[in-house]
Short mmCIF file of C-alpha atoms and ligand atoms in Angstrom, two decimals:
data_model
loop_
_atom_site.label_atom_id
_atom_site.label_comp_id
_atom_site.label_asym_id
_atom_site.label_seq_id
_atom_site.Cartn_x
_atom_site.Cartn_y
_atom_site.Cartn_z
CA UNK E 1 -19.88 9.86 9.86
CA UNK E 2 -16.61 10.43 11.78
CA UNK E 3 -13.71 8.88 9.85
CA UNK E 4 -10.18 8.53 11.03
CA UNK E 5 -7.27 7.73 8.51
CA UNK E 6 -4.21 6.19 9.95
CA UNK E 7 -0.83 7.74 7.91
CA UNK E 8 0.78 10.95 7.52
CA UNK E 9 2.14 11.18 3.77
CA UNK E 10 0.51 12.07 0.42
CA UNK E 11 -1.18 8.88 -0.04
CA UNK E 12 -3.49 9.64 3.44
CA UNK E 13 -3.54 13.79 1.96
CA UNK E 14 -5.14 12.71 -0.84
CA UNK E 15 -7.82 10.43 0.98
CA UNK E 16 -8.75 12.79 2.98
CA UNK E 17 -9.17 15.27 0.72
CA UNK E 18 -11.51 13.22 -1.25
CA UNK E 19 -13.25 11.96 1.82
CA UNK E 20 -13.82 15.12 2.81
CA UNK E 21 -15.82 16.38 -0.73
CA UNK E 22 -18.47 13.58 0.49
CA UNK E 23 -21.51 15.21 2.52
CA UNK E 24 -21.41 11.79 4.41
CA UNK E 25 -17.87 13.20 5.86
CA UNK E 26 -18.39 14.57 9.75
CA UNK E 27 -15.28 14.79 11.56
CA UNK E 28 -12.23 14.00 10.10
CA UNK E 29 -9.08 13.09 12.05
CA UNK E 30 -5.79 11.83 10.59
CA UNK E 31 -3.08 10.43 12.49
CA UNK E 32 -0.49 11.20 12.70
CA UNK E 33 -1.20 13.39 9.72
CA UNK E 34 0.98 16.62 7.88
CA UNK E 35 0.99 20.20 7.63
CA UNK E 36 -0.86 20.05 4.63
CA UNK E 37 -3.26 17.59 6.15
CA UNK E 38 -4.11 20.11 8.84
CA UNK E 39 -5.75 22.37 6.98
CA UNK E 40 -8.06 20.26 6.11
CA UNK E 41 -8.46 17.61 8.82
CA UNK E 42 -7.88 17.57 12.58
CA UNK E 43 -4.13 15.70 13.05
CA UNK E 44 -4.13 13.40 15.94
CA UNK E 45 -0.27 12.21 17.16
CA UNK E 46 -1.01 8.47 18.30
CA UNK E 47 0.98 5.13 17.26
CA UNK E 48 -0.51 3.68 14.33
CA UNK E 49 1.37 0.32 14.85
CA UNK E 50 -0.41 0.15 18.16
CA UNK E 51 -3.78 -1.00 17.79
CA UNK E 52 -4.83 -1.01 20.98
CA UNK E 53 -4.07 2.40 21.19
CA UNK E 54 -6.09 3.13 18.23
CA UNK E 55 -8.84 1.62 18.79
CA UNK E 56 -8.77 3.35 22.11
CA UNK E 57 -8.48 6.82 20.30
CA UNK E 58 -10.87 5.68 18.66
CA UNK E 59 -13.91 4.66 20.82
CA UNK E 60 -12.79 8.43 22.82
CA UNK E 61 -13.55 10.25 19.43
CA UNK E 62 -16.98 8.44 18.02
CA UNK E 63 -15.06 7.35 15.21
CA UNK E 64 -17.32 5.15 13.08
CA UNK E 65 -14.89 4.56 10.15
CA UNK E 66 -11.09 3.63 10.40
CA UNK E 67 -8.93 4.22 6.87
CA UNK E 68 -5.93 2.33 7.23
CA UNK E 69 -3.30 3.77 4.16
CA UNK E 70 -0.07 2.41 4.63
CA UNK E 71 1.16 -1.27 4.80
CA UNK E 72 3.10 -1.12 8.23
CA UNK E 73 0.36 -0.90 10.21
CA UNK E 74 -2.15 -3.70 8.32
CA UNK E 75 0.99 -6.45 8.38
CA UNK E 76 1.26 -6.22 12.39
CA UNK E 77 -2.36 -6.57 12.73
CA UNK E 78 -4.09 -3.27 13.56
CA UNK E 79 -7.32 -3.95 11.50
CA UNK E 80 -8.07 -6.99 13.20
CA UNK E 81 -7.63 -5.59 16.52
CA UNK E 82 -9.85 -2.30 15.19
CA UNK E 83 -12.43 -5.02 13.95
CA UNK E 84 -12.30 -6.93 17.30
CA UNK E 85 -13.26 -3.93 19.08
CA UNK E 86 -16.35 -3.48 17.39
CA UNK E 87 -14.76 -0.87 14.32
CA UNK E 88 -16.05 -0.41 10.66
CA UNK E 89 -12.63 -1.09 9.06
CA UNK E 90 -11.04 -0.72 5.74
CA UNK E 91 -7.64 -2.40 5.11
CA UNK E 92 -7.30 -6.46 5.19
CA UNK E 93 -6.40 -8.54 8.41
CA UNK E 94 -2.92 -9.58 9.29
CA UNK E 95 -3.04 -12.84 7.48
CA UNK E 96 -4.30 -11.81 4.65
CA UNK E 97 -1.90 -8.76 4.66
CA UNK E 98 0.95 -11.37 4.08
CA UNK E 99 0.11 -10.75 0.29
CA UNK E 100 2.46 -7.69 0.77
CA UNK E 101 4.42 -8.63 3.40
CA UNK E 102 5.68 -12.28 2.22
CA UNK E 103 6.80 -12.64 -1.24
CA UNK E 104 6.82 -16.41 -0.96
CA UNK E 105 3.31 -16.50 0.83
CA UNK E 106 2.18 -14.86 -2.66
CA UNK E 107 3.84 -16.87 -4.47
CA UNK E 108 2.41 -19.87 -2.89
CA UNK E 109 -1.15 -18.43 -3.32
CA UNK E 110 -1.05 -17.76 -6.81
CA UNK E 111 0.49 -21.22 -8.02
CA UNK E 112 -2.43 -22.31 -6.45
CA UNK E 113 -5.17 -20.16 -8.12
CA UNK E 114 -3.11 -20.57 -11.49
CA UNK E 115 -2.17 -16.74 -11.72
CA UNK E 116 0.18 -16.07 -14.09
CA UNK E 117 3.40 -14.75 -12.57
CA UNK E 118 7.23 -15.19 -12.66
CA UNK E 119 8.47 -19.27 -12.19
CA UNK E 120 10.36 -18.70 -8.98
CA UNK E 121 12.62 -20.67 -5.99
CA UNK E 122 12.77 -19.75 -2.45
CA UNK E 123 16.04 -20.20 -0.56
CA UNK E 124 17.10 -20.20 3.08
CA UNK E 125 20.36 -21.08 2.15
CA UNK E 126 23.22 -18.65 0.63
CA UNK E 127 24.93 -21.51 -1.30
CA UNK E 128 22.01 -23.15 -2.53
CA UNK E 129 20.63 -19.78 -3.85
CA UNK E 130 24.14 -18.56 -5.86
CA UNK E 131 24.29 -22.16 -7.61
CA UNK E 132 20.40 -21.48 -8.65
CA UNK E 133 21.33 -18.35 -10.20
CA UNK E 134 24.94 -19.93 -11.90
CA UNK E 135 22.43 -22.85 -13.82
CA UNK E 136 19.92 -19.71 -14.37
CA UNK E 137 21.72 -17.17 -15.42
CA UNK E 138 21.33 -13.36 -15.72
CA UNK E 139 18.57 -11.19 -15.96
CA UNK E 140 17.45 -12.38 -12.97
CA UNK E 141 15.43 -11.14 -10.07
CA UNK E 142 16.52 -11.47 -6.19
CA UNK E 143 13.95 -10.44 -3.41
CA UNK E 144 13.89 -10.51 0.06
CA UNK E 145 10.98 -12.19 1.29
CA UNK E 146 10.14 -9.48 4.15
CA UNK E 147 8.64 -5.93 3.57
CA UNK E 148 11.43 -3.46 3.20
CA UNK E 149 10.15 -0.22 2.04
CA UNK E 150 10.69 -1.15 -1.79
CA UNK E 151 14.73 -1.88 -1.45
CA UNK E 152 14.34 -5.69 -0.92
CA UNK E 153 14.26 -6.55 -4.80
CA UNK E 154 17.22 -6.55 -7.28
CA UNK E 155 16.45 -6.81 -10.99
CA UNK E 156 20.00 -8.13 -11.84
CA UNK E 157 21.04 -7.49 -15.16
CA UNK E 158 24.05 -9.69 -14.47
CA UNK E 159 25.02 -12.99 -12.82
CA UNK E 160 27.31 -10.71 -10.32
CA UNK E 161 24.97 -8.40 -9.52
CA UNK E 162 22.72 -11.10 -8.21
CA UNK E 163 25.29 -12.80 -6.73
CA UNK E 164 26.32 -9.69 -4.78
CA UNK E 165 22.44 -9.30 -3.77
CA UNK E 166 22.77 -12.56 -2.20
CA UNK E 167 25.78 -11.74 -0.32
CA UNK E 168 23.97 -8.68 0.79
CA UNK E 169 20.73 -10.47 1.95
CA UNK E 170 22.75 -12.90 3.89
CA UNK E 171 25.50 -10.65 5.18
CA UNK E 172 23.76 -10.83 9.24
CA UNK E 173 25.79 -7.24 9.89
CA UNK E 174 22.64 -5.51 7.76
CA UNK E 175 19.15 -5.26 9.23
CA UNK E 176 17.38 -6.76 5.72
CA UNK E 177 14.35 -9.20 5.96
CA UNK E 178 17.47 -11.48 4.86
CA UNK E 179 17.32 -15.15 5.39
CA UNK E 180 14.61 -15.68 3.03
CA UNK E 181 15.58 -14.95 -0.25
CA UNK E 182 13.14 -15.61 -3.55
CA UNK E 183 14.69 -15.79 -6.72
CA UNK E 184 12.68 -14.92 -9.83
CA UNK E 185 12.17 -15.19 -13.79
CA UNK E 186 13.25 -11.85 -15.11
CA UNK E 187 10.05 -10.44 -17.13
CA UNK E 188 9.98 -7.71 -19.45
CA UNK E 189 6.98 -6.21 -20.70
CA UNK E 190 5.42 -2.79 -19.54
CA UNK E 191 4.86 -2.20 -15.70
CA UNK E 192 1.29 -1.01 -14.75
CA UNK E 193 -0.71 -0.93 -11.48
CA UNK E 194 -4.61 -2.05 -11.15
CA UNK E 195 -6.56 -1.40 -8.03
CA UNK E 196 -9.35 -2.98 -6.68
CA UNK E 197 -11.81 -2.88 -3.96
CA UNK E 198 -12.19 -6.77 -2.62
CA UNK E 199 -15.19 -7.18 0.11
CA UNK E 200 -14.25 -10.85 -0.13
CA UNK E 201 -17.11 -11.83 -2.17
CA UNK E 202 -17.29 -8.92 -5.18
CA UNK E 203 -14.49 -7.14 -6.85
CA UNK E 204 -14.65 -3.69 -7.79
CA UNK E 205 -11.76 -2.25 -10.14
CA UNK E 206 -11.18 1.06 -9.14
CA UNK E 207 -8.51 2.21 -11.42
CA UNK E 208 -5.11 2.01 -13.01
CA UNK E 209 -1.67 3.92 -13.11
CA UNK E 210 1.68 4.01 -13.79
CA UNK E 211 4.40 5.43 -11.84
CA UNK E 212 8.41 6.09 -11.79
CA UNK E 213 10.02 3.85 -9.37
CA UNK E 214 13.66 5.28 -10.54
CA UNK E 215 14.83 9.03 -9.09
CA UNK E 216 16.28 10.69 -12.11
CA UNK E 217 14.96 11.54 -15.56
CA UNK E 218 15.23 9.17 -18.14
CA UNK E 219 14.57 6.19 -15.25
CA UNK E 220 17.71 6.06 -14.06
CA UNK E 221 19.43 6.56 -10.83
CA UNK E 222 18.69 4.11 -7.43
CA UNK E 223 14.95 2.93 -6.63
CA UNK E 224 12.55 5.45 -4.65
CA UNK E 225 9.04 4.60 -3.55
CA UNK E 226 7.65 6.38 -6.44
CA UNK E 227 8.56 10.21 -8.39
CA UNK E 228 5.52 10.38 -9.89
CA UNK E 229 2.43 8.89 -11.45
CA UNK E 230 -0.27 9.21 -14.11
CA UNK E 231 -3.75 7.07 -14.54
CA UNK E 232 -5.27 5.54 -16.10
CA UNK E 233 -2.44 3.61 -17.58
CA UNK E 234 -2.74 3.18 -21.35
CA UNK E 235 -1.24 -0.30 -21.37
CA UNK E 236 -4.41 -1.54 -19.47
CA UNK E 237 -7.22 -1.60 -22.26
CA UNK E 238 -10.48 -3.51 -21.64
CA UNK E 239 -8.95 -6.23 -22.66
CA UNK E 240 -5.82 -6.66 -20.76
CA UNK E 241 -8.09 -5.53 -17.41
CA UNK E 242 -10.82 -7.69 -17.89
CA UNK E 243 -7.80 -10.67 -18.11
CA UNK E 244 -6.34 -9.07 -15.45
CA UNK E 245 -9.70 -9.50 -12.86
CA UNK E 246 -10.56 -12.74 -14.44
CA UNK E 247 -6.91 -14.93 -14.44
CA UNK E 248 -5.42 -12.79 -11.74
CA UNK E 249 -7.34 -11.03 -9.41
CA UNK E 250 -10.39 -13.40 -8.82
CA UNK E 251 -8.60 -16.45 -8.54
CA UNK E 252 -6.26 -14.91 -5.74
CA UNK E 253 -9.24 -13.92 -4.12
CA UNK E 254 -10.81 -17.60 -4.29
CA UNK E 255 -7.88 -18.94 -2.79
CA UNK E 256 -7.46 -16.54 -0.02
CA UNK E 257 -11.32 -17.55 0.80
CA UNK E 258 -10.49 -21.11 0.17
CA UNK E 259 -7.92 -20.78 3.02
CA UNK E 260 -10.15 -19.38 5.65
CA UNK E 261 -8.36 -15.72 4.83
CA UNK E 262 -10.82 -13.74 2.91
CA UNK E 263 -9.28 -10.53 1.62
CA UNK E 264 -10.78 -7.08 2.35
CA UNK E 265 -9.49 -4.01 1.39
CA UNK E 266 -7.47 -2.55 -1.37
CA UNK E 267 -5.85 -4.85 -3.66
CA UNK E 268 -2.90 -3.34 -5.79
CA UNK E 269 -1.94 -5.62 -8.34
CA UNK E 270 1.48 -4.72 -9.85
CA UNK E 271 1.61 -5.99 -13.20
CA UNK E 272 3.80 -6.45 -15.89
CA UNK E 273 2.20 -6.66 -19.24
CA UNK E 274 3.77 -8.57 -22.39
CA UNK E 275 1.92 -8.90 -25.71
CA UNK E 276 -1.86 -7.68 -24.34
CA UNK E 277 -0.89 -10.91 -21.36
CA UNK E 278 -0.89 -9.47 -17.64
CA UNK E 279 1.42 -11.27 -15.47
CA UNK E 280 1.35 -10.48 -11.36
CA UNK E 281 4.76 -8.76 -10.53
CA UNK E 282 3.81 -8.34 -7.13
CA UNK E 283 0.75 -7.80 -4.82
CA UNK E 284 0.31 -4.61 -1.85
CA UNK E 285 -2.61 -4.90 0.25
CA UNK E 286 -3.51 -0.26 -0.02
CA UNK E 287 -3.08 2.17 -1.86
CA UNK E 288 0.30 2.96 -4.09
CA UNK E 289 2.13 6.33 -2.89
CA UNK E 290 1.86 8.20 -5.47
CA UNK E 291 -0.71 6.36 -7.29
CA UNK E 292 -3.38 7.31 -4.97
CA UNK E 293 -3.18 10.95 -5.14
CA UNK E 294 -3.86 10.50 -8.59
CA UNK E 295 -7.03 7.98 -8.23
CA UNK E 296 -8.43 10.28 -5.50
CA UNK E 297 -8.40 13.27 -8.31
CA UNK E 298 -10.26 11.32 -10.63
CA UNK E 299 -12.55 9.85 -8.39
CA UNK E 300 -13.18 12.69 -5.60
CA UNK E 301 -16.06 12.18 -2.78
CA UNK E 302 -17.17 8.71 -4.20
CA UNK E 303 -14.49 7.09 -2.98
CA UNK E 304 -15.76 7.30 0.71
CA UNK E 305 -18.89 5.38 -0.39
CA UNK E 306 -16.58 3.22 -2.25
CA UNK E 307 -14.66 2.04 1.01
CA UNK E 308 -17.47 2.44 3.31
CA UNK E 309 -19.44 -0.13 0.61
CA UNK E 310 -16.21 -2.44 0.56
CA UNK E 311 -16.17 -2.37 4.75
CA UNK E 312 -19.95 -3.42 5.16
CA UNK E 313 -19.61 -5.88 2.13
CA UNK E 314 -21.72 -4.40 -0.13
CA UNK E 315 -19.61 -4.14 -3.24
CA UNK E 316 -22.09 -5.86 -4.56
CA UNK E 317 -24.48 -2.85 -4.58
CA UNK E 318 -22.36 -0.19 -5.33
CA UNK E 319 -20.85 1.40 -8.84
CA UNK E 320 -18.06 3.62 -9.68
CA UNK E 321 -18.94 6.34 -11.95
CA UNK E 322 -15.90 7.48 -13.99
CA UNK E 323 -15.20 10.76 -15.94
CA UNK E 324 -13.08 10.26 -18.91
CA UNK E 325 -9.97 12.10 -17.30
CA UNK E 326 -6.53 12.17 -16.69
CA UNK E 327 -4.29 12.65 -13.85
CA UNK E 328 -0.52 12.91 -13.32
CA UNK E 329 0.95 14.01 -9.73
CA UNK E 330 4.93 15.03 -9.59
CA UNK E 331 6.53 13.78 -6.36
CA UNK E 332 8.91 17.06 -5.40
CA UNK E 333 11.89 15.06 -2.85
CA UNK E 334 14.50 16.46 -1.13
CA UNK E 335 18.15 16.28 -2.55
CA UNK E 336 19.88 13.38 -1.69
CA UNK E 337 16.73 11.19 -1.47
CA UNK E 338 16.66 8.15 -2.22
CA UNK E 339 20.24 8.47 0.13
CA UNK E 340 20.38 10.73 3.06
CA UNK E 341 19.11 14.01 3.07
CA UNK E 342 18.71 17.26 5.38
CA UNK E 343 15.67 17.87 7.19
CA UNK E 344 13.92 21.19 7.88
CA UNK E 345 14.51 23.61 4.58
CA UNK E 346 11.94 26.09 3.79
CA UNK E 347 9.49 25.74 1.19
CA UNK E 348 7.46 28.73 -0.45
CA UNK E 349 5.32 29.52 -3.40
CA UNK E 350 2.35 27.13 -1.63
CA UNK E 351 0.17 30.23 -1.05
CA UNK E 352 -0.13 30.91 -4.71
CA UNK E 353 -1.05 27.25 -6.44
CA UNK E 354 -4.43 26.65 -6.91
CA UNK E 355 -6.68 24.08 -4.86
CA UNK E 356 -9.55 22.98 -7.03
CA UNK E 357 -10.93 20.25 -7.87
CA UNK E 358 -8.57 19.82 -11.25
CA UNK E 359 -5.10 20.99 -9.16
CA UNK E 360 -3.95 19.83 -5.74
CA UNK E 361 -0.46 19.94 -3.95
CA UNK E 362 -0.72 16.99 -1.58
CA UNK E 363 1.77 17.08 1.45
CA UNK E 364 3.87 13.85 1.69
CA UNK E 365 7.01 15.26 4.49
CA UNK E 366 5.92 18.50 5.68
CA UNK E 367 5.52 20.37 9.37
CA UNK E 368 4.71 23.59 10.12
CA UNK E 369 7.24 25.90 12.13
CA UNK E 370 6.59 29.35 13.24
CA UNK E 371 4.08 30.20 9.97
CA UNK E 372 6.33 28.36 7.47
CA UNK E 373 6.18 25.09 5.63
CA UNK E 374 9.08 22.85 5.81
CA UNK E 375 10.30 19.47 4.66
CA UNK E 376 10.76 16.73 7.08
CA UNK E 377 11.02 13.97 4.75
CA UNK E 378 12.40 12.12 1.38
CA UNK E 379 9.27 12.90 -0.76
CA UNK E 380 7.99 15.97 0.59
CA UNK E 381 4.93 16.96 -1.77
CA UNK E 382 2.94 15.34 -4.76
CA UNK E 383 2.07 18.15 -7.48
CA UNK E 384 -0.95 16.68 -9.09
CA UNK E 385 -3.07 17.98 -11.51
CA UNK E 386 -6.45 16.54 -13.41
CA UNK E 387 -7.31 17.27 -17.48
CA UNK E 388 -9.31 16.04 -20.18
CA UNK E 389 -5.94 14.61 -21.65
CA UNK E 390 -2.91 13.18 -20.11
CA UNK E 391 -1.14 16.15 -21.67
CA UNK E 392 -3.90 18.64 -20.06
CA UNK E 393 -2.75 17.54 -16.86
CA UNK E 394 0.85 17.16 -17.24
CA UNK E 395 0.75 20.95 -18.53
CA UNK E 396 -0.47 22.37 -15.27
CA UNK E 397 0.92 19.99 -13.15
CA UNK E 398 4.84 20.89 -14.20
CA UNK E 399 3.41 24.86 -13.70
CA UNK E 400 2.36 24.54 -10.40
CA UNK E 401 5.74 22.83 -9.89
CA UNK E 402 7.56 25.59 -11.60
CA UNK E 403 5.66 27.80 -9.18
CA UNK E 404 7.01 26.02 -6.10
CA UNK E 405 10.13 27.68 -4.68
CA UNK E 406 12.05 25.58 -3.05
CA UNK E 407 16.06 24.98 -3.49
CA UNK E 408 16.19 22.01 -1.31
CA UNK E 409 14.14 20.17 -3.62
CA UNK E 410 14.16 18.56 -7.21
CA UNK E 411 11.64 16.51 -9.21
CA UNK E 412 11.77 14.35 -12.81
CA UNK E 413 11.21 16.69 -15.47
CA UNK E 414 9.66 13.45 -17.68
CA UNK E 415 6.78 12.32 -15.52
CA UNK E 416 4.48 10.72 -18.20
CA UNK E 417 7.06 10.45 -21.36
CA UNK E 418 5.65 7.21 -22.19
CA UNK E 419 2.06 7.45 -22.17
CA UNK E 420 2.49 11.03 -24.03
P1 LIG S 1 8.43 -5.53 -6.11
O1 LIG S 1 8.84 -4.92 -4.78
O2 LIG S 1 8.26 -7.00 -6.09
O3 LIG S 1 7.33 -4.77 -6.75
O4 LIG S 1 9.63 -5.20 -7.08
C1 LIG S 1 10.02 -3.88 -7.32
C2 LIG S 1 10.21 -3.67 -8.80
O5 LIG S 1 11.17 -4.59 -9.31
C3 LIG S 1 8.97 -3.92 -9.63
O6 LIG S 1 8.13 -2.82 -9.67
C4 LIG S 1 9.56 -4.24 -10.97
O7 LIG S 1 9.94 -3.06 -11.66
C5 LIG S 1 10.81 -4.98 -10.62
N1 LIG S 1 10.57 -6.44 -10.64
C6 LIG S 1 10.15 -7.20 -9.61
N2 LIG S 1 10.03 -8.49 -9.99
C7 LIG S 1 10.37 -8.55 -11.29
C8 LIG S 1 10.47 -9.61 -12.24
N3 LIG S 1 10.21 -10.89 -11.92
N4 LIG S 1 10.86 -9.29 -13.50
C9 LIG S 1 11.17 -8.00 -13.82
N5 LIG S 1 11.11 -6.98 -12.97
C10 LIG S 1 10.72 -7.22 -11.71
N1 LIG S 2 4.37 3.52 -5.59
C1 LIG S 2 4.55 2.18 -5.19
C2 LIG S 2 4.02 1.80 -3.89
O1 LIG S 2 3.24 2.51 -3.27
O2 LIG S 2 4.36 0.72 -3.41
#
């Protein structure tokens, strides 16, 4: 089988890696790929927004499976136009994408399916929103309806700081999804992630994690896309999961059928979890960055029969066979990220971690210049490592990181504290 995985950070290192354990794997291209995703799979520099260019790539390369990882590419439509073209797909079409890429389209879905999730209001106006949050008062939450990378939300621990979101959203001088603005219940609880494979009939759970959205030890400092993650998640027991699939998942999934939308593809459910009660935080329609380098240690080579079995709609006939593991992945960024940051410092060290199936440095923003590694990006590699215990893996993930010499770069020291 010839597969081709569209993205170039750790989340598409990781899939190929595990892809590429699975005898089924022929040739396999990633576009537009990394420096530590060429050395293990050819790197291919096309637009991954375009999808008629992909799908022409494509047909020229005999691909017979198309991975799509991130969101960008899923929200303006590529799978459908892959599908169109006669292409064994894995990522959901456009319209059912809008489960990531419109708050208030999710929203919508799951006060019809009953899913538990924060009461909410959905403004177009700038007034109308600052007097909802004066008669709500603080915390509250403020998102912009659009995608935007993971900055569009403020949890507001105060009435001002919402108020100053708003003014934000609506100032027209910034390029934010803006002029949709939904304004949410504040929950507390503890934050975990559940993925599952959805064929549009059967629903296959195919793991859980938690990351570190915040930059600095301690979770503090600004938002990032993610520092680090561990799975499973402790907070999801049997219990909590099964409640998860059953007042959650599969009644999202109903509804999106219901509408003439089935959803295939990877659901991430974000969750916030109160008192052994799941409630939806938010829905992405892939894989988490850095969640998935994590999954794709535990899981390895099955996870191409996994997606392959989700893509035919055959969930139905397929298992997942689970070791009882741990994994935990370090995201190494360059200083200054989540702000601005310089491009091109060196990194070395990479020679002497191990690649095995229990350790893994998956490239997130590298290139390759005259024999030497270099960072081109905010999160630049995932350190992840795989042990019989959470603290196993935490153990030799931190000394591969400690091996790692790179002065350009930092990384949490904590990754973990609250499972271990
Ligand atoms: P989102 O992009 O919707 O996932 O929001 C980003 C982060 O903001 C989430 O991972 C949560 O940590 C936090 N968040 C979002 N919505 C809420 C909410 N209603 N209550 C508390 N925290 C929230
Ligand atoms: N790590 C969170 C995300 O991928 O959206």
């Amino acid at each position: 089988m010839n597969i081709l995985i569209l993205g170039g950070g750790g989340r598409e290192h990781s899939l190929a890696w595990a892809v590429k354990q699975n005898p089924k794997c022929d040739r396999l291209i990633v576009a537009p790929g990394n420096a530590g995703i060429a050395a293990i799979a050819d790197c291919a520099d096309i637009n991954i927004l375009d999808g008629g260019a992909v799908a022409v790539f494509a047909e020229e390369n005999a691909i017979d499976f198309v991975i799509v990882g991130p969101e960008a590419p899923l929200a303006s439509g590529v799978a459908d136009r892959l599908r169109a073209a006669g292409l064994l797909v894995l990522g959901p079409s456009q319209a059912a994408a809008e489960l990531e890429a419109s708050k208030s389209f999710t929203k919508a879905i799951c006060d019809a399916a009953g899913a538990p999730t924060a009461a909410y209001a959905r403004f177009t106006d700038a007034d109308a929103a600052r007097a909802h949050i004066r008669e709500q008062g603080a915390p509250i939450v403020v998102k912009a309806d659009g995608l935007a990378a993971g900055k569009g939300v403020t949890v507001a621990m105060t009435e001002a700081e919402a108020l100053a979101a708003i003014d934000h959203m609506f100032d027209a001088s910034n390029d934010m999804a803006g002029t949709t603005v939904v304004i949410e219940e504040y929950m507390d609880g503890e934050e975990a992630s559940f993925f599952v494979l959805c064929d549009g009939k059967t629903l296959l759970p195919i793991g859980t994690a938690q990351d570190h959205k915040r930059a600095f030890d301690g979770d503090t400092g600004p938002n990032t896309g993610g520092m680090g993650a561990y799975s499973p998640a402790p907070v999801m027991s049997d219990a909590v999961t099964q409640k998860a699939l059953d007042e959650i998942v599969a009644p999202t999934m109903d509804e999106m059928s219901k509408r003439g939308i089935p959803f295939q593809g990877v659901l991430f459910c974000g969750l916030m979890i109160k008192e052994g009660q799941p409630r939806l935080v938010e829905y992405n329609v892939r894989f988490g960055d850095p969640e998935c380098q994590c999954l794709m240690m535990r899981l390895g080579g099955q996870i191409l029969d996994l997606m392959q079995a989700c893509a035919e709609e055959r969930l139905d006939e397929i298992q997942v066979n689970w070791a009882d593991d741990h994994a935990l992945t370090i995201v190494m960024a360059t200083k200054g990220y989540p702000g601005s940051y310089e491009k091109g410092s060196v990194i070395n060290g990479l020679d002497s971690q191990p690649e095995d199936s229990f350790h893994m440095v998956f490239h997130a923003g590298t290139t390759e210049k005259d024999g030497q590694i270099t960072a081109t990006g905010g999160r630049v590699l995932n350190v992840t490592a795989r042990g019989a215990t959470l603290a196993e893996a935490h153990e030799k993930a931190y000394a591969m990181a400690q091996g790692i010499d790179w002065d350009e770069g930092f990384y949490r020291s904590d990754i973990g504290w609250r499972a271990l």
